[in-house]
CSV table of C-alpha atoms in Angstrom, one decimal:
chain,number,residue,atom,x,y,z
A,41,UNK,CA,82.6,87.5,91.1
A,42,UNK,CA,85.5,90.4,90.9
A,43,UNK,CA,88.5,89.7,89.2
A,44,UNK,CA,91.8,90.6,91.1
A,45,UNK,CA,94.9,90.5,88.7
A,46,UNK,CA,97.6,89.1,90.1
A,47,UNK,CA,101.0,90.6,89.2
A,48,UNK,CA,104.0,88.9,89.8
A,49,UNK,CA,107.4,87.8,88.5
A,50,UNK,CA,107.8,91.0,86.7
A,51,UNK,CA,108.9,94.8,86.2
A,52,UNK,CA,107.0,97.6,87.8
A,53,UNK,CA,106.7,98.8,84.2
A,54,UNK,CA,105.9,95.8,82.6
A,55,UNK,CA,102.8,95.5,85.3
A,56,UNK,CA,102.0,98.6,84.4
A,57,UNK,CA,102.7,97.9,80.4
A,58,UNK,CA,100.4,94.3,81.2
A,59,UNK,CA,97.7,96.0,83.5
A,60,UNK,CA,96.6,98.6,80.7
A,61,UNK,CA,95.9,96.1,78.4
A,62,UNK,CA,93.4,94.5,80.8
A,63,UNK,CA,91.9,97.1,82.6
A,64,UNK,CA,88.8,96.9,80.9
A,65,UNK,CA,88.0,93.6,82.1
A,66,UNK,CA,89.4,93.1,85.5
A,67,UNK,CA,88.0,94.6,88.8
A,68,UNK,CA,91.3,94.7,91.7
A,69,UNK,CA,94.8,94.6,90.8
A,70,UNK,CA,96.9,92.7,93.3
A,71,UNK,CA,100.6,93.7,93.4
A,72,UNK,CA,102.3,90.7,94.0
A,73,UNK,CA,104.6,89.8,96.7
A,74,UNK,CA,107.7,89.7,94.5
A,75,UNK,CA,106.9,92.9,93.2
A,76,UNK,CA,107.3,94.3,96.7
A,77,UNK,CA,110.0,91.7,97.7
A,78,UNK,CA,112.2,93.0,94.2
A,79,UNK,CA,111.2,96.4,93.9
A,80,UNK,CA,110.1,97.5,97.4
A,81,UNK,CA,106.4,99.8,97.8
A,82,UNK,CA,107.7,101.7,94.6
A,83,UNK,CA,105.8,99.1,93.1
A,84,UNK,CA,102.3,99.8,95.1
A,85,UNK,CA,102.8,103.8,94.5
A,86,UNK,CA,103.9,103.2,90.8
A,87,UNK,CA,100.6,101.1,90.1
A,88,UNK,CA,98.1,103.3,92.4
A,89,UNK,CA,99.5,105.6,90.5
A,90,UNK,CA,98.8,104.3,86.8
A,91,UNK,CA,95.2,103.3,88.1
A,92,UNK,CA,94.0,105.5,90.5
A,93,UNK,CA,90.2,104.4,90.0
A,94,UNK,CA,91.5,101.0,90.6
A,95,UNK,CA,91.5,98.7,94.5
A,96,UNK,CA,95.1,98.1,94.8
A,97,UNK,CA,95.9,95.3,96.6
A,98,UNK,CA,99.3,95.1,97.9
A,99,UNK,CA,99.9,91.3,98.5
A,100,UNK,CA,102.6,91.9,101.3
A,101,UNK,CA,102.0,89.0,103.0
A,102,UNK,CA,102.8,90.4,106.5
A,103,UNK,CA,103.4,87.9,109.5
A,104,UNK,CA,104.9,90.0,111.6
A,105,UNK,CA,105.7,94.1,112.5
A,106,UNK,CA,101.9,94.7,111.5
A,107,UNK,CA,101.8,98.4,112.3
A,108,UNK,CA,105.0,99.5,110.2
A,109,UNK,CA,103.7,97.3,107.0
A,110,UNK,CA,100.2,98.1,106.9
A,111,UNK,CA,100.7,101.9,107.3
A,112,UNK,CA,103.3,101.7,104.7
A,113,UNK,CA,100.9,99.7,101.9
A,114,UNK,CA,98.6,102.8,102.7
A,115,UNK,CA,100.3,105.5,102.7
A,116,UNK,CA,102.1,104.3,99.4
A,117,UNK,CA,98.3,104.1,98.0
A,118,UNK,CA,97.0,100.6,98.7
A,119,UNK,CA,93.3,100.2,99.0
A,120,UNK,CA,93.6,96.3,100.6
A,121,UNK,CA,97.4,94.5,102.0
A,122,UNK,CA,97.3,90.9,103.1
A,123,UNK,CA,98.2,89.3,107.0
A,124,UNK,CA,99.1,85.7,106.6
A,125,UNK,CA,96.5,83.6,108.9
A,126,UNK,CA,99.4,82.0,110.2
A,127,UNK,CA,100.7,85.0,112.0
A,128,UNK,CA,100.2,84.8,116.0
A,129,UNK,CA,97.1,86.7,116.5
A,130,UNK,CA,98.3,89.9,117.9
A,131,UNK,CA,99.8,90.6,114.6
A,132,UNK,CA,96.2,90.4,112.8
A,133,UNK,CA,95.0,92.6,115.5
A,134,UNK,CA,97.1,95.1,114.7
A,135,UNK,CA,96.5,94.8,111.2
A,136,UNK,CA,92.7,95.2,111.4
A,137,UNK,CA,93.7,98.2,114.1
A,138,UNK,CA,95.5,99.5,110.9
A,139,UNK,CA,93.3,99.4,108.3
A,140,UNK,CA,90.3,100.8,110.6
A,141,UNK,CA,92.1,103.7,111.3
A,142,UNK,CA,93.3,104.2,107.0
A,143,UNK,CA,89.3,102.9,105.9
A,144,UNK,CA,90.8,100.2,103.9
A,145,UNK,CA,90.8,96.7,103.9
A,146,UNK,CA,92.6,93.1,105.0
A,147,UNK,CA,92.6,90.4,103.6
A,148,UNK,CA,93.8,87.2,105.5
A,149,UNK,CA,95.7,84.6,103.6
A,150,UNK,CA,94.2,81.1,104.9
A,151,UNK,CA,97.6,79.5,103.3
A,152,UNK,CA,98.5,76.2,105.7
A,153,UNK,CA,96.7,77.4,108.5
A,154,UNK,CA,95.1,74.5,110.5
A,155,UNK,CA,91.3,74.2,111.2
A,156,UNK,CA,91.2,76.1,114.8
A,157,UNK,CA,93.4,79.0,112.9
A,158,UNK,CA,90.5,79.5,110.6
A,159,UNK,CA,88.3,79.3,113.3
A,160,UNK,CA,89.9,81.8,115.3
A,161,UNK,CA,89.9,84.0,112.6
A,162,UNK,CA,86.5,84.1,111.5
A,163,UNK,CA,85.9,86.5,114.4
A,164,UNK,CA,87.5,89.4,111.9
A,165,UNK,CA,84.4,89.7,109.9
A,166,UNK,CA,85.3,92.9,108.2
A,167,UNK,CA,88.4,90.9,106.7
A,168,UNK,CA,88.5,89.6,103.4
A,169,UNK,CA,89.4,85.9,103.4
A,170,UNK,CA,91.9,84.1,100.8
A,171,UNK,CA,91.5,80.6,100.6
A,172,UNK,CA,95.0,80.4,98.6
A,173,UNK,CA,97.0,77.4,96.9
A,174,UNK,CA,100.7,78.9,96.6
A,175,UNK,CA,102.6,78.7,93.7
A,176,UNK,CA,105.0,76.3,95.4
A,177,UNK,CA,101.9,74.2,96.1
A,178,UNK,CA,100.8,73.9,92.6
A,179,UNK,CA,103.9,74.3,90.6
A,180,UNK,CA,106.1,71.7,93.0
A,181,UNK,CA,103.3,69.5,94.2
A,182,UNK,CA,101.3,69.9,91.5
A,183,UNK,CA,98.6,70.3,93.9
A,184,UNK,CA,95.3,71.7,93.8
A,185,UNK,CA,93.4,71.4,97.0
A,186,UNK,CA,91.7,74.2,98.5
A,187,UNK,CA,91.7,74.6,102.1
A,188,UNK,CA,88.1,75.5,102.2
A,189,UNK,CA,85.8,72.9,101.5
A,190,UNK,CA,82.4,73.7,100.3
A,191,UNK,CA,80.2,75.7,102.2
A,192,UNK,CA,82.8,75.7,104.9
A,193,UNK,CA,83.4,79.4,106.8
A,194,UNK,CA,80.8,80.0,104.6
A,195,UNK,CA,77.9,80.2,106.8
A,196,UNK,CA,78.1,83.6,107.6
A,197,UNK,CA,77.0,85.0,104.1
A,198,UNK,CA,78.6,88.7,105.0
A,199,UNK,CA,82.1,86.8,105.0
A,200,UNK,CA,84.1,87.8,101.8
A,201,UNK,CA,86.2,85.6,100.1
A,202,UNK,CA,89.0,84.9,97.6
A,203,UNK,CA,90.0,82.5,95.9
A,204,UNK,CA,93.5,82.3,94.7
A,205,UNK,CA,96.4,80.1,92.9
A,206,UNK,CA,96.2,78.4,89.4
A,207,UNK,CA,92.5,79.9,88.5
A,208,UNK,CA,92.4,79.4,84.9
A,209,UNK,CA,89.5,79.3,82.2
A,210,UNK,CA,89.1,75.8,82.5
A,211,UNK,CA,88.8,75.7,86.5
A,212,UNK,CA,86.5,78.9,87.1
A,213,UNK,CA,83.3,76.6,86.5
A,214,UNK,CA,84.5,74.5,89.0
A,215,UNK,CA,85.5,76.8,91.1
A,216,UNK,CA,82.1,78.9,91.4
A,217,UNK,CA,80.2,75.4,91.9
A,218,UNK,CA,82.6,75.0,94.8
A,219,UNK,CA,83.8,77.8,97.0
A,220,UNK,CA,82.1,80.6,94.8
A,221,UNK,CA,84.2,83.0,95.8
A,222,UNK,CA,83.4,87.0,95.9
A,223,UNK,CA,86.6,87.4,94.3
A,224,UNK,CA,89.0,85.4,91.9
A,225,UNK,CA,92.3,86.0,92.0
A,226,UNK,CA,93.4,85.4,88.6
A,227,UNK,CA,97.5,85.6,87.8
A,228,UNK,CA,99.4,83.2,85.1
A,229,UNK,CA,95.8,82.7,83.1
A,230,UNK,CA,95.8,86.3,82.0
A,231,UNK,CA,99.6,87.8,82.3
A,232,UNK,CA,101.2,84.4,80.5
A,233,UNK,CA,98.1,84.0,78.0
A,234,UNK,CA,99.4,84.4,74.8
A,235,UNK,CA,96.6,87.5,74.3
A,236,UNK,CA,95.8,88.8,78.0
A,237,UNK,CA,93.5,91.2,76.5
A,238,UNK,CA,91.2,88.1,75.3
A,239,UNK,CA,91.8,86.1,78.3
A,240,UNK,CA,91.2,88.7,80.6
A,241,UNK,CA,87.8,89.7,78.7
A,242,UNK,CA,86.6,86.0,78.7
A,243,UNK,CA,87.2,85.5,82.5
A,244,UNK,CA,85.1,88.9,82.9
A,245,UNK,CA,82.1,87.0,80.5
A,246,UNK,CA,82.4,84.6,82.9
A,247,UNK,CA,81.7,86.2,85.9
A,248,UNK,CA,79.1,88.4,84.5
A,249,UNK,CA,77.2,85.9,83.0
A,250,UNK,CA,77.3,84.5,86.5
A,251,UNK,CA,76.0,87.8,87.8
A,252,UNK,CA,73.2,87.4,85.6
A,253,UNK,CA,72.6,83.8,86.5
A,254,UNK,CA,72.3,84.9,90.2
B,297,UNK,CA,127.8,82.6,120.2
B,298,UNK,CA,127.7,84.9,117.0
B,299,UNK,CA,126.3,88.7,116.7
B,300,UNK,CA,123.8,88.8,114.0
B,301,UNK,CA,122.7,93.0,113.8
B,302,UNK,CA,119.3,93.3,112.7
B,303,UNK,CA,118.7,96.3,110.9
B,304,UNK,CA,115.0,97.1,110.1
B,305,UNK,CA,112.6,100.4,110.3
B,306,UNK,CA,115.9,102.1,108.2
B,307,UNK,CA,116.8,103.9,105.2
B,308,UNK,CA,119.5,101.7,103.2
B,309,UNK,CA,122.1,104.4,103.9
B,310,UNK,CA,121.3,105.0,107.7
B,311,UNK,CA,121.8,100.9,107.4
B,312,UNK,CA,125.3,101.4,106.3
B,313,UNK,CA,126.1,103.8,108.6
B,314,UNK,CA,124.9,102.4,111.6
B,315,UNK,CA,126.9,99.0,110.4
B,316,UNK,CA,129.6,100.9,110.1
B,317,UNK,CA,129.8,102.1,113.4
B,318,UNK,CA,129.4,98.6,114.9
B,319,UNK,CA,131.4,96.2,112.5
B,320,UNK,CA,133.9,95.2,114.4
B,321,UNK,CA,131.5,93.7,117.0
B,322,UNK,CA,129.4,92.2,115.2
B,323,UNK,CA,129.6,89.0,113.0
B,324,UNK,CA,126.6,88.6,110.8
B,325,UNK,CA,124.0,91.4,109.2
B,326,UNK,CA,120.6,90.5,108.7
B,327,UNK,CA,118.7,92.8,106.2
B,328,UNK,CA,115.9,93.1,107.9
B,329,UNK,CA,112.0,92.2,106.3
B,330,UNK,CA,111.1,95.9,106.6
B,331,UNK,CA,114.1,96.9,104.6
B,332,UNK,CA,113.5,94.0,101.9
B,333,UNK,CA,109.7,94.9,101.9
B,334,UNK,CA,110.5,99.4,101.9
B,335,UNK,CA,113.6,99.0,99.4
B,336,UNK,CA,113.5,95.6,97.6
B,337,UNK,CA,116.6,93.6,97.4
B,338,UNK,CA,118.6,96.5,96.5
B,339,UNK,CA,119.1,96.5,100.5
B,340,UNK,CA,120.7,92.9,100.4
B,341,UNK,CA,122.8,94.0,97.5
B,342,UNK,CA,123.8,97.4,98.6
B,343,UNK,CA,124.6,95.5,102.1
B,344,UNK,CA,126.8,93.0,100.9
B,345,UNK,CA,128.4,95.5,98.5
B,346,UNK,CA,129.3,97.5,101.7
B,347,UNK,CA,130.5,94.8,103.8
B,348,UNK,CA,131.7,92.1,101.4
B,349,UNK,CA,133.5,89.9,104.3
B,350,UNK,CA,130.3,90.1,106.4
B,351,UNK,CA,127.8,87.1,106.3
B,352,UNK,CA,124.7,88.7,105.1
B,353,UNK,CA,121.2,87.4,105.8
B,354,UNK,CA,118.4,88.7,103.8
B,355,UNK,CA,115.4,88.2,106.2
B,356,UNK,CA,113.0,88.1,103.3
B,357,UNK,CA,110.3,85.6,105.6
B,358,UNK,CA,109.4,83.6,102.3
B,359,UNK,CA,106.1,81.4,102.7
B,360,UNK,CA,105.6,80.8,99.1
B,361,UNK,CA,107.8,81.6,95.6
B,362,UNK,CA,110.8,79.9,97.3
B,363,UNK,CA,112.7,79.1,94.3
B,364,UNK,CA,112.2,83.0,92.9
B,365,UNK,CA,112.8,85.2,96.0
B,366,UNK,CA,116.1,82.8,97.6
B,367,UNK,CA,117.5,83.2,93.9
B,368,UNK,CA,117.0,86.8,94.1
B,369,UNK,CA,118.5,86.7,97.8
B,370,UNK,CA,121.6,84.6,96.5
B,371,UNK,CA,122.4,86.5,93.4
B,372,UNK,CA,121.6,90.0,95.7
B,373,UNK,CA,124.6,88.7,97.5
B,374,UNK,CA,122.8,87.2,100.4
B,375,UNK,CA,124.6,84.1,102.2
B,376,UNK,CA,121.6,82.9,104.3
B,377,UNK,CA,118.2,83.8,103.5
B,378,UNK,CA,114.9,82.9,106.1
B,379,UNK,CA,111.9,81.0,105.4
B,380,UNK,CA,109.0,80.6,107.4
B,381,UNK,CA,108.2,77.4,109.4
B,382,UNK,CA,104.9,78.0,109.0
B,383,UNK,CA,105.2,77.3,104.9
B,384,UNK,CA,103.7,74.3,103.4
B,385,UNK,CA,106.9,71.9,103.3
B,386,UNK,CA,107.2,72.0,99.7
B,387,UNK,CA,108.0,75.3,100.5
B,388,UNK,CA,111.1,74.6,102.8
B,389,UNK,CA,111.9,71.6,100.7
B,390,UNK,CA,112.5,74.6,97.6
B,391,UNK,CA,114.5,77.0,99.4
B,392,UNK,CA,117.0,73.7,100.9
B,393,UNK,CA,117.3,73.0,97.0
B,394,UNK,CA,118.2,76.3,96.1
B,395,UNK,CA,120.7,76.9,99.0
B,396,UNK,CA,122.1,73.8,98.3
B,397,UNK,CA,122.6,74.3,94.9
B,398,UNK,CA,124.4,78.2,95.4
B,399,UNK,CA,126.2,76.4,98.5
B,400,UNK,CA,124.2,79.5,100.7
B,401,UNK,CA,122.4,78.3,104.1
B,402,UNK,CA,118.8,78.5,104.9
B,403,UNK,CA,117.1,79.8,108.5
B,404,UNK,CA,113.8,78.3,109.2
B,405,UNK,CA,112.3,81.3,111.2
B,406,UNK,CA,110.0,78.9,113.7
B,407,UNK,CA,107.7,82.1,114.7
B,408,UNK,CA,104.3,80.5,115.5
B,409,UNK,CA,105.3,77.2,114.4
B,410,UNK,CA,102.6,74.0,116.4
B,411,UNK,CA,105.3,71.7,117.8
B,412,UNK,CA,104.4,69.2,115.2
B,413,UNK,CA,105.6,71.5,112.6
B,414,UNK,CA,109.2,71.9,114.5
B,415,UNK,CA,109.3,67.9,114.6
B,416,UNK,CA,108.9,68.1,110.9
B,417,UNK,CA,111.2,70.6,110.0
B,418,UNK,CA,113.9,69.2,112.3
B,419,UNK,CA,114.7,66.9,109.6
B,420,UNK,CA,116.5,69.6,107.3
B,421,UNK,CA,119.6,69.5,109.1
B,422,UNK,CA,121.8,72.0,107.7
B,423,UNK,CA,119.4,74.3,107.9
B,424,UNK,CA,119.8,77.3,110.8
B,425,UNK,CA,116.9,77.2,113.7
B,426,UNK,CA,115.6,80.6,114.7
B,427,UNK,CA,113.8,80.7,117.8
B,428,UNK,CA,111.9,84.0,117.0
B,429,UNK,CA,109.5,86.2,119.0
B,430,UNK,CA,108.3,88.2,116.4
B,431,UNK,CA,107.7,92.2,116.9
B,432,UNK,CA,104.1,92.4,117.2
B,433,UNK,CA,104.7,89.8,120.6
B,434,UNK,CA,106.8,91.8,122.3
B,435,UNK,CA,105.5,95.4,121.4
B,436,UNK,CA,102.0,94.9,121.5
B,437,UNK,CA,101.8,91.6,123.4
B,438,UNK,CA,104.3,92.5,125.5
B,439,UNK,CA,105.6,88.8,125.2
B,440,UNK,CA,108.8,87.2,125.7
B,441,UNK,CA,107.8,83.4,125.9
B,442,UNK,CA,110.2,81.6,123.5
B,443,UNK,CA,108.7,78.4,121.8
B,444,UNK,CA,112.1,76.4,122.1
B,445,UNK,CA,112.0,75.4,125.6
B,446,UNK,CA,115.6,74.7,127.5
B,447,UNK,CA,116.9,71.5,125.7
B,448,UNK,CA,114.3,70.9,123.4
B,449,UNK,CA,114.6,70.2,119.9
B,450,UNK,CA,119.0,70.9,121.1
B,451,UNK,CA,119.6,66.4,121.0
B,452,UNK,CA,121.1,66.7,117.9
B,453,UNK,CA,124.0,68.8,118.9
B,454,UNK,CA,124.9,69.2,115.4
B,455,UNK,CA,121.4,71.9,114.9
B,456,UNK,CA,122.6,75.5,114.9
B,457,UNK,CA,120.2,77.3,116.5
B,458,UNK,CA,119.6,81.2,116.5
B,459,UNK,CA,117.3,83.5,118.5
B,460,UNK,CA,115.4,86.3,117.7
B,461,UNK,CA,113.3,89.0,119.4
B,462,UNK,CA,114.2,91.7,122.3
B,463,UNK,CA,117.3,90.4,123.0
B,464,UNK,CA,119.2,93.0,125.4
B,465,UNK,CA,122.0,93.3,127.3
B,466,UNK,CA,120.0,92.0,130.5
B,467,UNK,CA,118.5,89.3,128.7
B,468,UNK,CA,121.3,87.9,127.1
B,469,UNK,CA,122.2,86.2,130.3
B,470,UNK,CA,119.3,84.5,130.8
B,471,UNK,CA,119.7,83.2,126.9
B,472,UNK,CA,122.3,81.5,127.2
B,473,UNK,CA,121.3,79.9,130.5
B,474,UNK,CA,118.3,78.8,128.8
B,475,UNK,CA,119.0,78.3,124.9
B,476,UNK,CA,122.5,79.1,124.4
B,477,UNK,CA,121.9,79.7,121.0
B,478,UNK,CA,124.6,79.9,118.3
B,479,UNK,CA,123.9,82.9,117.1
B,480,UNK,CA,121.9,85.8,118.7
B,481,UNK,CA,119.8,88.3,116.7
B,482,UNK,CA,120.2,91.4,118.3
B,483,UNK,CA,118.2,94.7,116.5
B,484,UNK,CA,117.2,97.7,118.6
B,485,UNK,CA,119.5,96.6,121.6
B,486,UNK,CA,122.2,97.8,119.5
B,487,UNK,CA,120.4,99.9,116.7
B,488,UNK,CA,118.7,102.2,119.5
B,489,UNK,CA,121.4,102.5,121.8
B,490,UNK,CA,122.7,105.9,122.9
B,491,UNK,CA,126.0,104.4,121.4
B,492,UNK,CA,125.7,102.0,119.2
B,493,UNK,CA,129.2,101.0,119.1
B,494,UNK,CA,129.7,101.0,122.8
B,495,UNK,CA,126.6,98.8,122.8
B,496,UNK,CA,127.7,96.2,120.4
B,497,UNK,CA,131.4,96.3,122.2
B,498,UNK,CA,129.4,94.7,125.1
B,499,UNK,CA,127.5,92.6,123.5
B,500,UNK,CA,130.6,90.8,122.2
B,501,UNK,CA,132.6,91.1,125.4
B,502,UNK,CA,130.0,88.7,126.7
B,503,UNK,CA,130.0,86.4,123.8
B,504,UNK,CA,133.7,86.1,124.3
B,505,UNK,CA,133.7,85.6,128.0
B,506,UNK,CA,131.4,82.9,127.2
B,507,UNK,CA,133.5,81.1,124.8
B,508,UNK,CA,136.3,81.0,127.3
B,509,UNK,CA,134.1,79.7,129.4
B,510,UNK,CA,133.6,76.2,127.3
């Protein structure tokens, strides 16, 4: 299991300030979608920048005008931008279009979307897939249901997927027992812990010893 | 029927200027997602700051985060800011709080939405219906199929409705026939014109003849 850092509700230079403490220990560093929203793709350039070796994800949540987002995530350094699933299709065609042609990747944010939405995009096999509880979701609702059950969209073991919203120490066992996701998209847990460096390292002892387990 | 000018694909500045040009035709800006998303909200703020008696709408799509990014819109000076249809309600419920609360408006951007989620959202009253067909539909689909169908979801005569996507000065005809929406998002119709002024002169010569006409 990778750990994608989630960086959000924040200055570019304090996600860049944050991220160096933690690099050690985390695999993908997501910049958030009010990063972008605040700051514009200053913030994607400014952290490719800071951590070149890095996968930058640049969470950009596109739903529509797929060519002129995607190609901008890119070209300001992004390895991986997101699509929202509930886009009309055509827009994550032309996402997929995108990132074939730049050799990077999509991921599809499964937020809200219905049953024959994830069905229909299954079909994009070379996408990563983020099964996502938002932050309005858990923070307002106080929710915590995933919209991937166990072992569904998971037949096809080639499918990659994430796992993202309210991750913390105490819910990764549960987590891998459930969905097991390639990925965990890890934000509060690390950037409000009171010692990120330590929080960050224990999610990684986590996931290795799980490695090991495998 | 109201002029919103939807600037997108656009340096701040070339924003501006191209307002400029047009402002006495038009009656709302809309900042448009690719500005938001290249920029950050210094495009809303630089906006407003330019054209302070305008109605400025920061198109900032939100599907999660509501209470963050429509605080950021309303203190960037934004008097309307969009949220997906497609959010988790919670989602919508957040952004009618926060409008509410800086006495700003909210537009439910329906792109996509299943006609169960319009029923839904149809409940938050004094919010603004857009009626959108997104980019990607009409430049790679080629699509100009609406989802508001001619009276639908227009009982309550109280809803302000908008609408959104390849609106032009042949189309606009057919709009109002059909929708007659309150407000009409007009971007590269006026943007791309040859003369943008001359374009957007038009545009309101027909919005006027239509208001003499009720």
């Amino acid at each position: 299991m990778k750990i994608q850092l989630a960086l959000d509700r924040m200055e570019i230079a304090e996600a860049i300030e944050l991220t160096r403490k933690v690099a050690d220990s985390i695999d993908w560093i997501e910049v958030g979608t009010s990063l972008i929203k605040e700051f514009g793709v200053a913030s994607v350039k400014e952290l490719k920048r800071a951590f070149p070796a890095k996968t930058v994800v640049a969470d950009i949540k596109t739903i529509d005008n797929a060519r002129y987002e995607f190609e901008m995530c890119f070209e300001s350094g992004a390895d991986v931008a997101t699509v929202m699933g509930v886009s009309p299709l055509v827009t994550i065609v032309a996402c997929m279009e995108v990132a074939q042609r730049y050799n990077k990747q999509v991921m599809i944010d499964l937020l809200n979307t219905s049953a024959e939405q994830k069905r229909a995009l299954m079909k994009y096999k070379e996408a990563i897939f983020c099964d996502h509880v938002s932050k309005d979701e858990q923070e307002i609702s106080g929710s915590q249901n995933r919209g991937m059950k166990n072992g569904e969209l998971l037949e096809d073991p080639d499918i990659l997927v994430a796992a993202a919203g309210g991750i913390s120490l105490d819910s990764i066992g549960k987590l891998r027992e459930t969905l097991n996701p390639a990925i965990a998209i890890i934000g509060s847990a690390i950037t409000k812990a009171d010692n990120p460096a330590a929080a960050a390292a224990k999610f990684k002892q986590i996931c290795l010893q799980e490695e090991n387990l495998v």
